[in-house]
Amino acid sequence: SQQGEEDPQALSIQEGENATMNCSYKTSINNLQWYRQNSGRGLVHLILIRSNEREKHSGRLRVTLDTSKKSSSLLITASRAADTASYFCATPTGGGNKLTFGTGTQLKVEL
Amino acid sequence: DVKVTQSSRYLVKRTGEKVFLECVQDMDHENMFWYRQDPGLGLRLIYFSYDVKMKEKGDIPEGYSVSREKKERFSLILESASTNQTSMYLCASSKAGGRETQYFGPGTRLLVL
């Protein structure tokens, strides 16, 4: 199975609501990254959280990391239609140069 | 800003054809990657290169080969395309090291008929 697995697979919310996505992983990590992918496009890096951090903010994004539970969450506050995309967590593997991506959460923000 | 470009956005090929997908990055990154992305399976690593002429198999290398003759360019080759290689192919690059962000190209959607 994937090192990182996101939950839920799909999420539909109204504009202005908050969206929360979760990621679970299996092995010890030194960091975890979140990426976003607009339909039919490449992935764009959103945020990296290190293993010694519990929470990190970037604009409307808030990421938490719980290494004891091997899980992370991505919160998007006050969502907008433009946030509609797939979101992936990624963890380092193979000596750290490589990343393993989860299967992603498809977020749809409706007007 | 880092720029990763891929030679084609869309490609249609016939079974048995040799297919070349090219990727170029302009940030002097050591690492380059080829992934394929299929619905429900997420991104799967095909090959990884950490230096010129150096390569490492990823999770699904069968049916693919790669070439990295110059630092900025990483090519994915389908020696004899098959219909099960119809997919979205994504190239990425990153600096060497274990905490580096990967920068992705726009992707190539390949259809093999």
PDB file of C-alpha atoms in Angstrom:
ATOM      1  CA  SER A   1       0.000   0.000   0.000  1.00  0.00           C
ATOM      2  CA  GLN A   2       1.023   3.628  -0.348  1.00  0.00           C
ATOM      3  CA  GLN A   3       3.335   5.178   2.210  1.00  0.00           C
ATOM      4  CA  GLY A   4       1.008   8.152   2.326  1.00  0.00           C
ATOM      5  CA  GLU A   5      -2.718   7.713   2.093  1.00  0.00           C
ATOM      6  CA  GLU A   6      -5.143  10.573   2.075  1.00  0.00           C
ATOM      7  CA  ASP A   7      -8.580  10.640   3.536  1.00  0.00           C
ATOM      8  CA  PRO A   8     -11.192  11.366   2.334  1.00  0.00           C
ATOM      9  CA  GLN A   9     -10.756  10.439  -1.306  1.00  0.00           C
ATOM     10  CA  ALA A  10     -13.200  13.174  -2.299  1.00  0.00           C
ATOM     11  CA  LEU A  11     -14.606  16.196  -0.527  1.00  0.00           C
ATOM     12  CA  SER A  12     -17.229  18.662  -1.666  1.00  0.00           C
ATOM     13  CA  ILE A  13     -17.864  21.875   0.243  1.00  0.00           C
ATOM     14  CA  GLN A  14     -19.367  25.324  -0.223  1.00  0.00           C
ATOM     15  CA  GLU A  15     -17.243  28.395  -0.767  1.00  0.00           C
ATOM     16  CA  GLY A  16     -16.294  29.953   2.543  1.00  0.00           C
ATOM     17  CA  GLU A  17     -16.252  26.662   4.442  1.00  0.00           C
ATOM     18  CA  ASN A  18     -13.112  25.020   5.743  1.00  0.00           C
ATOM     19  CA  ALA A  19     -11.711  21.881   4.150  1.00  0.00           C
ATOM     20  CA  THR A  20      -9.724  19.296   6.075  1.00  0.00           C
ATOM     21  CA  MET A  21      -7.756  16.480   4.501  1.00  0.00           C
ATOM     22  CA  ASN A  22      -5.834  13.808   6.329  1.00  0.00           C
ATOM     23  CA  CYS A  23      -2.776  11.790   5.472  1.00  0.00           C
ATOM     24  CA  SER A  24      -1.472   8.666   7.147  1.00  0.00           C
ATOM     25  CA  TYR A  25       1.922   7.140   6.592  1.00  0.00           C
ATOM     26  CA  LYS A  26       3.684   4.013   7.723  1.00  0.00           C
ATOM     27  CA  THR A  27       7.382   4.597   8.394  1.00  0.00           C
ATOM     28  CA  SER A  28       9.346   7.214  10.294  1.00  0.00           C
ATOM     29  CA  ILE A  29       9.907  10.419   8.370  1.00  0.00           C
ATOM     30  CA  ASN A  30      11.919  13.602   8.770  1.00  0.00           C
ATOM     31  CA  ASN A  31       9.442  15.722   6.891  1.00  0.00           C
ATOM     32  CA  LEU A  32       6.116  15.596   5.093  1.00  0.00           C
ATOM     33  CA  GLN A  33       5.051  17.682   2.149  1.00  0.00           C
ATOM     34  CA  TRP A  34       1.691  18.658   0.686  1.00  0.00           C
ATOM     35  CA  TYR A  35       1.137  19.283  -2.992  1.00  0.00           C
ATOM     36  CA  ARG A  36      -1.768  20.518  -5.039  1.00  0.00           C
ATOM     37  CA  GLN A  37      -2.749  19.509  -8.571  1.00  0.00           C
ATOM     38  CA  ASN A  38      -5.223  21.366 -10.726  1.00  0.00           C
ATOM     39  CA  SER A  39      -7.071  19.176 -13.178  1.00  0.00           C
ATOM     40  CA  GLY A  40      -4.819  17.917 -15.941  1.00  0.00           C
ATOM     41  CA  ARG A  41      -1.767  19.808 -14.695  1.00  0.00           C
ATOM     42  CA  GLY A  42       1.431  19.124 -12.796  1.00  0.00           C
ATOM     43  CA  LEU A  43       1.738  19.208  -9.029  1.00  0.00           C
ATOM     44  CA  VAL A  44       2.629  22.354  -7.134  1.00  0.00           C
ATOM     45  CA  HIS A  45       4.323  22.298  -3.748  1.00  0.00           C
ATOM     46  CA  LEU A  46       2.264  23.883  -0.973  1.00  0.00           C
ATOM     47  CA  ILE A  47       4.059  23.352   2.295  1.00  0.00           C
ATOM     48  CA  LEU A  48       6.659  21.223   4.056  1.00  0.00           C
ATOM     49  CA  ILE A  49       6.501  20.352   7.730  1.00  0.00           C
ATOM     50  CA  ARG A  50       9.485  18.874   9.536  1.00  0.00           C
ATOM     51  CA  SER A  51       9.261  16.035  11.995  1.00  0.00           C
ATOM     52  CA  ASN A  52      10.083  18.329  14.919  1.00  0.00           C
ATOM     53  CA  GLU A  53       7.220  20.677  14.040  1.00  0.00           C
ATOM     54  CA  ARG A  54       3.648  20.100  15.135  1.00  0.00           C
ATOM     55  CA  GLU A  55       1.934  22.818  13.179  1.00  0.00           C
ATOM     56  CA  LYS A  56       2.743  25.144  10.333  1.00  0.00           C
ATOM     57  CA  HIS A  57       0.823  27.924   8.613  1.00  0.00           C
ATOM     58  CA  SER A  58       1.013  29.432   5.157  1.00  0.00           C
ATOM     59  CA  GLY A  59      -1.689  31.910   4.255  1.00  0.00           C
ATOM     60  CA  ARG A  60      -5.015  30.053   4.454  1.00  0.00           C
ATOM     61  CA  LEU A  61      -3.254  26.710   4.873  1.00  0.00           C
ATOM     62  CA  ARG A  62      -2.632  25.042   8.186  1.00  0.00           C
ATOM     63  CA  VAL A  63      -0.749  21.754   8.386  1.00  0.00           C
ATOM     64  CA  THR A  64      -0.371  19.603  11.449  1.00  0.00           C
ATOM     65  CA  LEU A  65       1.872  16.625  11.986  1.00  0.00           C
ATOM     66  CA  ASP A  66       1.499  13.959  14.646  1.00  0.00           C
ATOM     67  CA  THR A  67       4.490  11.654  14.445  1.00  0.00           C
ATOM     68  CA  SER A  68       3.159   9.414  17.209  1.00  0.00           C
ATOM     69  CA  LYS A  69       0.098   8.644  15.110  1.00  0.00           C
ATOM     70  CA  LYS A  70       1.971   8.871  11.815  1.00  0.00           C
ATOM     71  CA  SER A  71      -0.569  11.288  10.454  1.00  0.00           C
ATOM     72  CA  SER A  72      -0.848  14.792   9.063  1.00  0.00           C
ATOM     73  CA  SER A  73      -3.727  17.050   8.214  1.00  0.00           C
ATOM     74  CA  LEU A  74      -4.131  19.923   5.795  1.00  0.00           C
ATOM     75  CA  LEU A  75      -6.719  22.550   6.606  1.00  0.00           C
ATOM     76  CA  ILE A  76      -7.766  25.132   4.047  1.00  0.00           C
ATOM     77  CA  THR A  77      -9.713  27.921   5.679  1.00  0.00           C
ATOM     78  CA  ALA A  78     -12.350  30.081   3.991  1.00  0.00           C
ATOM     79  CA  SER A  79     -12.188  27.997   0.832  1.00  0.00           C
ATOM     80  CA  ARG A  80     -12.667  29.479  -2.608  1.00  0.00           C
ATOM     81  CA  ALA A  81     -13.778  27.968  -5.890  1.00  0.00           C
ATOM     82  CA  ALA A  82     -10.173  28.342  -7.068  1.00  0.00           C
ATOM     83  CA  ASP A  83      -9.109  25.853  -4.361  1.00  0.00           C
ATOM     84  CA  THR A  84     -10.825  23.103  -6.355  1.00  0.00           C
ATOM     85  CA  ALA A  85      -8.009  20.635  -7.024  1.00  0.00           C
ATOM     86  CA  SER A  86      -6.493  17.367  -5.857  1.00  0.00           C
ATOM     87  CA  TYR A  87      -4.260  17.459  -2.813  1.00  0.00           C
ATOM     88  CA  PHE A  88      -1.473  14.986  -2.149  1.00  0.00           C
ATOM     89  CA  CYS A  89       0.771  14.322   0.783  1.00  0.00           C
ATOM     90  CA  ALA A  90       4.280  13.074   0.114  1.00  0.00           C
ATOM     91  CA  THR A  91       6.901  11.516   2.337  1.00  0.00           C
ATOM     92  CA  PRO A  92      10.625  10.919   1.690  1.00  0.00           C
ATOM     93  CA  THR A  93      11.760   7.426   0.786  1.00  0.00           C
ATOM     94  CA  GLY A  94      14.837   5.725  -0.581  1.00  0.00           C
ATOM     95  CA  GLY A  95      17.440   7.740   1.302  1.00  0.00           C
ATOM     96  CA  GLY A  96      15.420  10.917   1.113  1.00  0.00           C
ATOM     97  CA  ASN A  97      15.898  12.041  -2.471  1.00  0.00           C
ATOM     98  CA  LYS A  98      12.677  10.387  -3.563  1.00  0.00           C
ATOM     99  CA  LEU A  99       9.121  11.051  -2.457  1.00  0.00           C
ATOM    100  CA  THR A 100       6.221   8.651  -2.171  1.00  0.00           C
ATOM    101  CA  PHE A 101       2.893  10.266  -2.942  1.00  0.00           C
ATOM    102  CA  GLY A 102      -0.490   9.218  -1.679  1.00  0.00           C
ATOM    103  CA  THR A 103      -3.494   8.741  -3.918  1.00  0.00           C
ATOM    104  CA  GLY A 104      -4.823  12.209  -3.119  1.00  0.00           C
ATOM    105  CA  THR A 105      -7.974  13.948  -1.975  1.00  0.00           C
ATOM    106  CA  GLN A 106     -10.151  15.533  -4.652  1.00  0.00           C
ATOM    107  CA  LEU A 107     -11.557  18.771  -3.297  1.00  0.00           C
ATOM    108  CA  LYS A 108     -14.439  20.516  -4.978  1.00  0.00           C
ATOM    109  CA  VAL A 109     -15.455  23.945  -3.742  1.00  0.00           C
ATOM    110  CA  GLU A 110     -18.837  25.029  -5.003  1.00  0.00           C
ATOM    111  CA  LEU A 111     -20.117  28.570  -5.317  1.00  0.00           C
TER     112      LEU A 111
ATOM    113  CA  ASP B   1      11.147  30.556 -10.445  1.00  0.00           C
ATOM    114  CA  VAL B   2      11.908  26.970 -11.290  1.00  0.00           C
ATOM    115  CA  LYS B   3      10.657  25.936 -14.632  1.00  0.00           C
ATOM    116  CA  VAL B   4      10.171  22.364 -15.718  1.00  0.00           C
ATOM    117  CA  THR B   5       8.966  21.870 -19.252  1.00  0.00           C
ATOM    118  CA  GLN B   6       7.775  18.765 -21.031  1.00  0.00           C
ATOM    119  CA  SER B   7       7.986  18.348 -24.771  1.00  0.00           C
ATOM    120  CA  SER B   8       4.305  17.641 -25.373  1.00  0.00           C
ATOM    121  CA  ARG B   9       1.027  18.148 -23.521  1.00  0.00           C
ATOM    122  CA  TYR B  10      -0.793  15.493 -25.533  1.00  0.00           C
ATOM    123  CA  LEU B  11       0.496  12.584 -27.584  1.00  0.00           C
ATOM    124  CA  VAL B  12      -1.266   9.873 -29.543  1.00  0.00           C
ATOM    125  CA  LYS B  13       0.805   6.862 -30.572  1.00  0.00           C
ATOM    126  CA  ARG B  14       0.165   3.424 -32.005  1.00  0.00           C
ATOM    127  CA  THR B  15       0.959   0.141 -30.277  1.00  0.00           C
ATOM    128  CA  GLY B  16       4.532  -0.880 -30.942  1.00  0.00           C
ATOM    129  CA  GLU B  17       5.821   2.622 -31.659  1.00  0.00           C
ATOM    130  CA  LYS B  18       8.883   3.966 -29.888  1.00  0.00           C
ATOM    131  CA  VAL B  19       7.935   6.998 -27.837  1.00  0.00           C
ATOM    132  CA  PHE B  20      10.186   9.718 -26.448  1.00  0.00           C
ATOM    133  CA  LEU B  21       9.049  12.042 -23.693  1.00  0.00           C
ATOM    134  CA  GLU B  22      11.429  14.860 -22.912  1.00  0.00           C
ATOM    135  CA  CYS B  23      11.764  16.965 -19.812  1.00  0.00           C
ATOM    136  CA  VAL B  24      13.937  20.025 -19.291  1.00  0.00           C
ATOM    137  CA  GLN B  25      14.555  21.970 -16.073  1.00  0.00           C
ATOM    138  CA  ASP B  26      16.306  25.302 -15.786  1.00  0.00           C
ATOM    139  CA  MET B  27      17.380  25.364 -12.130  1.00  0.00           C
ATOM    140  CA  ASP B  28      20.495  23.207 -12.207  1.00  0.00           C
ATOM    141  CA  HIS B  29      18.790  20.536 -10.118  1.00  0.00           C
ATOM    142  CA  GLU B  30      20.659  17.314  -9.499  1.00  0.00           C
ATOM    143  CA  ASN B  31      17.594  15.094  -9.251  1.00  0.00           C
ATOM    144  CA  MET B  32      15.035  14.394 -11.944  1.00  0.00           C
ATOM    145  CA  PHE B  33      12.075  12.053 -11.872  1.00  0.00           C
ATOM    146  CA  TRP B  34       9.519  10.470 -14.153  1.00  0.00           C
ATOM    147  CA  TYR B  35       6.127   9.487 -12.751  1.00  0.00           C
ATOM    148  CA  ARG B  36       2.987   8.135 -14.251  1.00  0.00           C
ATOM    149  CA  GLN B  37      -0.384   9.030 -12.825  1.00  0.00           C
ATOM    150  CA  ASP B  38      -3.480   6.892 -13.197  1.00  0.00           C
ATOM    151  CA  PRO B  39      -6.912   7.316 -11.609  1.00  0.00           C
ATOM    152  CA  GLY B  40      -7.078   5.697  -8.203  1.00  0.00           C
ATOM    153  CA  LEU B  41      -3.375   4.849  -8.179  1.00  0.00           C
ATOM    154  CA  GLY B  42      -1.854   8.229  -7.516  1.00  0.00           C
ATOM    155  CA  LEU B  43       1.671   8.989  -8.705  1.00  0.00           C
ATOM    156  CA  ARG B  44       4.010   6.102  -9.244  1.00  0.00           C
ATOM    157  CA  LEU B  45       7.725   6.569  -9.788  1.00  0.00           C
ATOM    158  CA  ILE B  46       9.057   5.091 -13.006  1.00  0.00           C
ATOM    159  CA  TYR B  47      12.698   6.215 -12.899  1.00  0.00           C
ATOM    160  CA  PHE B  48      14.855   8.599 -10.959  1.00  0.00           C
ATOM    161  CA  SER B  49      18.152  10.217 -11.918  1.00  0.00           C
ATOM    162  CA  TYR B  50      20.471  11.810  -9.359  1.00  0.00           C
ATOM    163  CA  ASP B  51      23.198  12.916 -11.750  1.00  0.00           C
ATOM    164  CA  VAL B  52      24.141  12.946 -15.404  1.00  0.00           C
ATOM    165  CA  LYS B  53      24.177   9.408 -16.788  1.00  0.00           C
ATOM    166  CA  MET B  54      23.020   8.061 -13.406  1.00  0.00           C
ATOM    167  CA  LYS B  55      19.638   6.446 -13.013  1.00  0.00           C
ATOM    168  CA  GLU B  56      17.743   4.336 -10.575  1.00  0.00           C
ATOM    169  CA  LYS B  57      14.639   2.245 -11.117  1.00  0.00           C
ATOM    170  CA  GLY B  58      11.486   3.360  -9.433  1.00  0.00           C
ATOM    171  CA  ASP B  59       8.435   1.311  -8.561  1.00  0.00           C
ATOM    172  CA  ILE B  60       7.275   0.540 -12.100  1.00  0.00           C
ATOM    173  CA  PRO B  61      10.227   0.599 -14.544  1.00  0.00           C
ATOM    174  CA  GLU B  62       9.076  -2.275 -16.739  1.00  0.00           C
ATOM    175  CA  GLY B  63       8.547  -1.223 -20.347  1.00  0.00           C
ATOM    176  CA  TYR B  64      10.417   2.056 -19.869  1.00  0.00           C
ATOM    177  CA  SER B  65      13.974   3.310 -20.140  1.00  0.00           C
ATOM    178  CA  VAL B  66      15.514   6.718 -19.490  1.00  0.00           C
ATOM    179  CA  SER B  67      18.390   8.836 -20.643  1.00  0.00           C
ATOM    180  CA  ARG B  68      20.175  11.691 -18.934  1.00  0.00           C
ATOM    181  CA  GLU B  69      23.022  12.948 -21.080  1.00  0.00           C
ATOM    182  CA  LYS B  70      22.859  16.517 -19.792  1.00  0.00           C
ATOM    183  CA  LYS B  71      22.003  17.774 -16.325  1.00  0.00           C
ATOM    184  CA  GLU B  72      18.996  19.760 -17.463  1.00  0.00           C
ATOM    185  CA  ARG B  73      17.373  17.092 -19.622  1.00  0.00           C
ATOM    186  CA  PHE B  74      15.788  13.781 -18.677  1.00  0.00           C
ATOM    187  CA  SER B  75      14.120  11.627 -21.317  1.00  0.00           C
ATOM    188  CA  LEU B  76      11.648   8.804 -20.843  1.00  0.00           C
ATOM    189  CA  ILE B  77      11.555   6.194 -23.574  1.00  0.00           C
ATOM    190  CA  LEU B  78       8.836   3.678 -24.281  1.00  0.00           C
ATOM    191  CA  GLU B  79      10.661   1.165 -26.461  1.00  0.00           C
ATOM    192  CA  SER B  80       7.477  -0.427 -27.795  1.00  0.00           C
ATOM    193  CA  ALA B  81       4.354   1.366 -26.635  1.00  0.00           C
ATOM    194  CA  SER B  82       1.460  -0.696 -25.370  1.00  0.00           C
ATOM    195  CA  THR B  83      -2.107   0.276 -24.575  1.00  0.00           C
ATOM    196  CA  ASN B  84      -1.501  -0.194 -20.854  1.00  0.00           C
ATOM    197  CA  GLN B  85       0.984   2.662 -21.035  1.00  0.00           C
ATOM    198  CA  THR B  86      -1.803   5.101 -21.771  1.00  0.00           C
ATOM    199  CA  SER B  87      -1.463   7.502 -18.896  1.00  0.00           C
ATOM    200  CA  MET B  88      -0.480  10.947 -17.679  1.00  0.00           C
ATOM    201  CA  TYR B  89       3.303  11.276 -17.411  1.00  0.00           C
ATOM    202  CA  LEU B  90       4.786  13.806 -15.050  1.00  0.00           C
ATOM    203  CA  CYS B  91       8.370  14.942 -14.859  1.00  0.00           C
ATOM    204  CA  ALA B  92       9.830  16.585 -11.762  1.00  0.00           C
ATOM    205  CA  SER B  93      13.157  17.907 -10.543  1.00  0.00           C
ATOM    206  CA  SER B  94      14.679  18.767  -7.184  1.00  0.00           C
ATOM    207  CA  LYS B  95      17.952  19.676  -5.561  1.00  0.00           C
ATOM    208  CA  ALA B  96      19.909  16.878  -3.966  1.00  0.00           C
ATOM    209  CA  GLY B  97      19.087  16.221  -0.326  1.00  0.00           C
ATOM    210  CA  GLY B  98      16.327  14.763   1.740  1.00  0.00           C
ATOM    211  CA  ARG B  99      14.139  17.771   2.375  1.00  0.00           C
ATOM    212  CA  GLU B 100      13.844  19.200  -1.043  1.00  0.00           C
ATOM    213  CA  THR B 101      10.701  20.210  -2.817  1.00  0.00           C
ATOM    214  CA  GLN B 102       9.998  18.621  -6.157  1.00  0.00           C
ATOM    215  CA  TYR B 103       9.044  20.895  -9.030  1.00  0.00           C
ATOM    216  CA  PHE B 104       6.753  19.416 -11.640  1.00  0.00           C
ATOM    217  CA  GLY B 105       6.223  19.950 -15.314  1.00  0.00           C
ATOM    218  CA  PRO B 106       2.708  20.328 -16.741  1.00  0.00           C
ATOM    219  CA  GLY B 107       2.440  16.678 -17.702  1.00  0.00           C
ATOM    220  CA  THR B 108       2.083  14.743 -20.947  1.00  0.00           C
ATOM    221  CA  ARG B 109      -1.129  12.864 -21.546  1.00  0.00           C
ATOM    222  CA  LEU B 110      -0.232   9.863 -23.687  1.00  0.00           C
ATOM    223  CA  LEU B 111      -2.806   7.786 -25.508  1.00  0.00           C
ATOM    224  CA  VAL B 112      -1.621   4.529 -27.066  1.00  0.00           C
ATOM    225  CA  LEU B 113      -4.032   3.083 -29.598  1.00  0.00           C
TER     226      LEU B 113
END
